[in-house]
Each structure stands twice: as C-alpha cells, then as structure tokens.
Amino acid sequence: MDEIKIFWTKIAQKQRDAIFEYYNNRNKSFIYRKKLKSEIKEYSNILKQQPEIGKKITNSDFRNIFFGNYSLIYKRKLNIIYIAAFWDNRQNPEKLFEILGL
C-alpha cells in the first residue's frame, strides 16, 4: 500500500497561520506556536496511520479530528488526505459550514 500524504488547502494554511500569528503577538513568544505545531504533526501522523479515525461530519465527505481547542477538518481521496480547515472550536460552527460549502 502506498504511503498516505497530507495536503493542506490554502484556506487551512491561512487559518493555521492566523492562529500562530495571533498567539505569537499575544504571548510575545513562539512557545505556544511550537506546542501547537507539535500537536498538528502528531495528529497528522495519526491520520496517516488511521485515516478514518475522525468523526464524520453529517451529510458530507469531511471528517473532524479534535485536539484541545482545535480541529483538523479533512477528507480522504485515495492516498491523499486534504486538510480543508484548521478550525478553532470556540468559533460559530455555521462559519465552518460556510467555508466547507455545506
């Protein structure tokens, strides 16, 4: 079986980078950013091993894997996992559904 690859959409990258930037400015430090990057890497590796682990989002092909205040919203096509959103779970979920086109 071929290795599963992770691909971040531009929207997901923009969301992730905005969260990093927010905490860098707020904390005047990169410590939280490093912690969050480590968690993202850990959950990305889990997804590579068990791509169906995330909770299925109703009426869509998307799945959601939660960690702390954040979620990776993704879908799998063949051997690629597309991260569609890097979501702060404290936001209004209706906004997420708009981004995903649901």
PDB file of C-alpha atoms in Angstrom:
ATOM      1  CA  MET A   1       0.000   0.000   0.000  1.00  0.00           C
ATOM      2  CA  ASP A   2       1.297   3.453  -0.914  1.00  0.00           C
ATOM      3  CA  GLU A   3       2.038   5.950   1.799  1.00  0.00           C
ATOM      4  CA  ILE A   4      -0.748   8.394   2.593  1.00  0.00           C
ATOM      5  CA  LYS A   5       0.216  12.032   2.078  1.00  0.00           C
ATOM      6  CA  ILE A   6      -1.186  15.112   3.806  1.00  0.00           C
ATOM      7  CA  PHE A   7      -2.070  18.160   1.713  1.00  0.00           C
ATOM      8  CA  TRP A   8      -3.142  21.453   3.314  1.00  0.00           C
ATOM      9  CA  THR A   9      -5.544  23.633   1.333  1.00  0.00           C
ATOM     10  CA  LYS A  10      -4.823  27.352   1.126  1.00  0.00           C
ATOM     11  CA  ILE A  11      -7.781  28.054   3.434  1.00  0.00           C
ATOM     12  CA  ALA A  12      -6.465  25.658   6.089  1.00  0.00           C
ATOM     13  CA  GLN A  13      -2.956  27.111   5.811  1.00  0.00           C
ATOM     14  CA  LYS A  14      -4.320  30.634   6.173  1.00  0.00           C
ATOM     15  CA  GLN A  15      -6.373  29.664   9.252  1.00  0.00           C
ATOM     16  CA  ARG A  16      -3.398  27.898  10.857  1.00  0.00           C
ATOM     17  CA  ASP A  17      -1.026  30.787  10.161  1.00  0.00           C
ATOM     18  CA  ALA A  18      -3.541  33.328  11.535  1.00  0.00           C
ATOM     19  CA  ILE A  19      -3.788  31.343  14.776  1.00  0.00           C
ATOM     20  CA  PHE A  20       0.007  31.116  15.007  1.00  0.00           C
ATOM     21  CA  GLU A  21       0.342  34.849  14.400  1.00  0.00           C
ATOM     22  CA  TYR A  22      -2.316  35.683  16.986  1.00  0.00           C
ATOM     23  CA  TYR A  23      -0.562  33.722  19.737  1.00  0.00           C
ATOM     24  CA  ASN A  24       2.896  34.955  18.719  1.00  0.00           C
ATOM     25  CA  ASN A  25       1.705  38.552  19.131  1.00  0.00           C
ATOM     26  CA  ARG A  26      -0.377  37.928  22.233  1.00  0.00           C
ATOM     27  CA  ASN A  27       2.251  35.923  24.121  1.00  0.00           C
ATOM     28  CA  LYS A  28       5.304  37.698  22.643  1.00  0.00           C
ATOM     29  CA  SER A  29       6.751  34.212  22.315  1.00  0.00           C
ATOM     30  CA  PHE A  30       6.862  31.258  19.939  1.00  0.00           C
ATOM     31  CA  ILE A  31       6.371  28.671  22.709  1.00  0.00           C
ATOM     32  CA  TYR A  32       2.652  28.095  22.119  1.00  0.00           C
ATOM     33  CA  ARG A  33       3.212  28.002  18.356  1.00  0.00           C
ATOM     34  CA  LYS A  34       5.807  25.245  18.796  1.00  0.00           C
ATOM     35  CA  LYS A  35       3.434  23.290  21.039  1.00  0.00           C
ATOM     36  CA  LEU A  36       0.589  23.617  18.547  1.00  0.00           C
ATOM     37  CA  LYS A  37       2.841  22.648  15.604  1.00  0.00           C
ATOM     38  CA  SER A  38       3.902  19.556  17.526  1.00  0.00           C
ATOM     39  CA  GLU A  39       0.266  18.589  18.133  1.00  0.00           C
ATOM     40  CA  ILE A  40      -0.583  19.142  14.467  1.00  0.00           C
ATOM     41  CA  LYS A  41       2.299  16.888  13.450  1.00  0.00           C
ATOM     42  CA  GLU A  42       1.227  14.232  15.952  1.00  0.00           C
ATOM     43  CA  TYR A  43      -2.370  14.201  14.706  1.00  0.00           C
ATOM     44  CA  SER A  44      -1.248  14.277  11.068  1.00  0.00           C
ATOM     45  CA  ASN A  45       0.790  11.135  11.724  1.00  0.00           C
ATOM     46  CA  ILE A  46      -2.234   9.511  13.356  1.00  0.00           C
ATOM     47  CA  LEU A  47      -4.298  10.370  10.268  1.00  0.00           C
ATOM     48  CA  LYS A  48      -1.693   8.751   8.029  1.00  0.00           C
ATOM     49  CA  GLN A  49      -1.975   5.532  10.038  1.00  0.00           C
ATOM     50  CA  GLN A  50      -5.743   5.621  10.649  1.00  0.00           C
ATOM     51  CA  PRO A  51      -7.389   7.957   8.115  1.00  0.00           C
ATOM     52  CA  GLU A  52     -10.926   7.052   9.179  1.00  0.00           C
ATOM     53  CA  ILE A  53     -10.346   7.957  12.844  1.00  0.00           C
ATOM     54  CA  GLY A  54     -12.034  11.364  12.643  1.00  0.00           C
ATOM     55  CA  LYS A  55     -15.717  11.828  13.345  1.00  0.00           C
ATOM     56  CA  LYS A  56     -17.714  12.033  10.116  1.00  0.00           C
ATOM     57  CA  ILE A  57     -19.433  15.367   9.538  1.00  0.00           C
ATOM     58  CA  THR A  58     -23.088  14.749   8.749  1.00  0.00           C
ATOM     59  CA  ASN A  59     -24.120  14.894   5.083  1.00  0.00           C
ATOM     60  CA  SER A  60     -20.575  15.363   3.781  1.00  0.00           C
ATOM     61  CA  ASP A  61     -17.333  13.570   2.916  1.00  0.00           C
ATOM     62  CA  PHE A  62     -15.484  15.522   5.606  1.00  0.00           C
ATOM     63  CA  ARG A  63     -14.202  14.175   8.891  1.00  0.00           C
ATOM     64  CA  ASN A  64     -13.138  16.029  12.020  1.00  0.00           C
ATOM     65  CA  ILE A  65     -10.352  15.177  14.416  1.00  0.00           C
ATOM     66  CA  PHE A  66     -10.389  17.218  17.638  1.00  0.00           C
ATOM     67  CA  PHE A  67      -7.424  18.185  19.811  1.00  0.00           C
ATOM     68  CA  GLY A  68      -7.800  20.767  22.528  1.00  0.00           C
ATOM     69  CA  ASN A  69      -9.481  23.892  21.196  1.00  0.00           C
ATOM     70  CA  TYR A  70      -8.763  22.969  17.580  1.00  0.00           C
ATOM     71  CA  SER A  71      -9.898  20.591  14.883  1.00  0.00           C
ATOM     72  CA  LEU A  72      -8.465  19.342  11.635  1.00  0.00           C
ATOM     73  CA  ILE A  73     -11.297  19.093   9.111  1.00  0.00           C
ATOM     74  CA  TYR A  74     -10.296  16.737   6.332  1.00  0.00           C
ATOM     75  CA  LYS A  75     -11.327  14.328   3.650  1.00  0.00           C
ATOM     76  CA  ARG A  76      -9.509  11.486   2.009  1.00  0.00           C
ATOM     77  CA  LYS A  77      -9.223  10.774  -1.681  1.00  0.00           C
ATOM     78  CA  LEU A  78      -7.213   7.668  -2.486  1.00  0.00           C
ATOM     79  CA  ASN A  79      -3.818   8.127  -0.785  1.00  0.00           C
ATOM     80  CA  ILE A  80      -4.160  11.846  -0.051  1.00  0.00           C
ATOM     81  CA  ILE A  81      -5.711  13.448   2.996  1.00  0.00           C
ATOM     82  CA  TYR A  82      -6.817  17.002   2.255  1.00  0.00           C
ATOM     83  CA  ILE A  83      -6.885  19.256   5.309  1.00  0.00           C
ATOM     84  CA  ALA A  84      -9.758  21.565   4.379  1.00  0.00           C
ATOM     85  CA  ALA A  85      -9.776  23.641   7.566  1.00  0.00           C
ATOM     86  CA  PHE A  86      -7.796  24.201  10.734  1.00  0.00           C
ATOM     87  CA  TRP A  87     -10.623  25.209  12.994  1.00  0.00           C
ATOM     88  CA  ASP A  88     -10.754  26.928  16.372  1.00  0.00           C
ATOM     89  CA  ASN A  89     -13.645  25.068  18.048  1.00  0.00           C
ATOM     90  CA  ARG A  90     -14.635  28.186  20.004  1.00  0.00           C
ATOM     91  CA  GLN A  91     -15.986  29.788  16.826  1.00  0.00           C
ATOM     92  CA  ASN A  92     -19.521  29.582  15.477  1.00  0.00           C
ATOM     93  CA  PRO A  93     -19.796  26.242  13.605  1.00  0.00           C
ATOM     94  CA  GLU A  94     -22.055  27.861  10.991  1.00  0.00           C
ATOM     95  CA  LYS A  95     -18.985  29.755   9.768  1.00  0.00           C
ATOM     96  CA  LEU A  96     -17.178  26.433   9.272  1.00  0.00           C
ATOM     97  CA  PHE A  97     -20.083  25.018   7.281  1.00  0.00           C
ATOM     98  CA  GLU A  98     -19.927  28.082   5.004  1.00  0.00           C
ATOM     99  CA  ILE A  99     -16.190  27.571   4.443  1.00  0.00           C
ATOM    100  CA  LEU A 100     -16.753  23.885   3.620  1.00  0.00           C
ATOM    101  CA  GLY A 101     -19.700  24.685   1.360  1.00  0.00           C
ATOM    102  CA  LEU A 102     -22.173  22.659   3.441  1.00  0.00           C
TER     103      LEU A 102
END
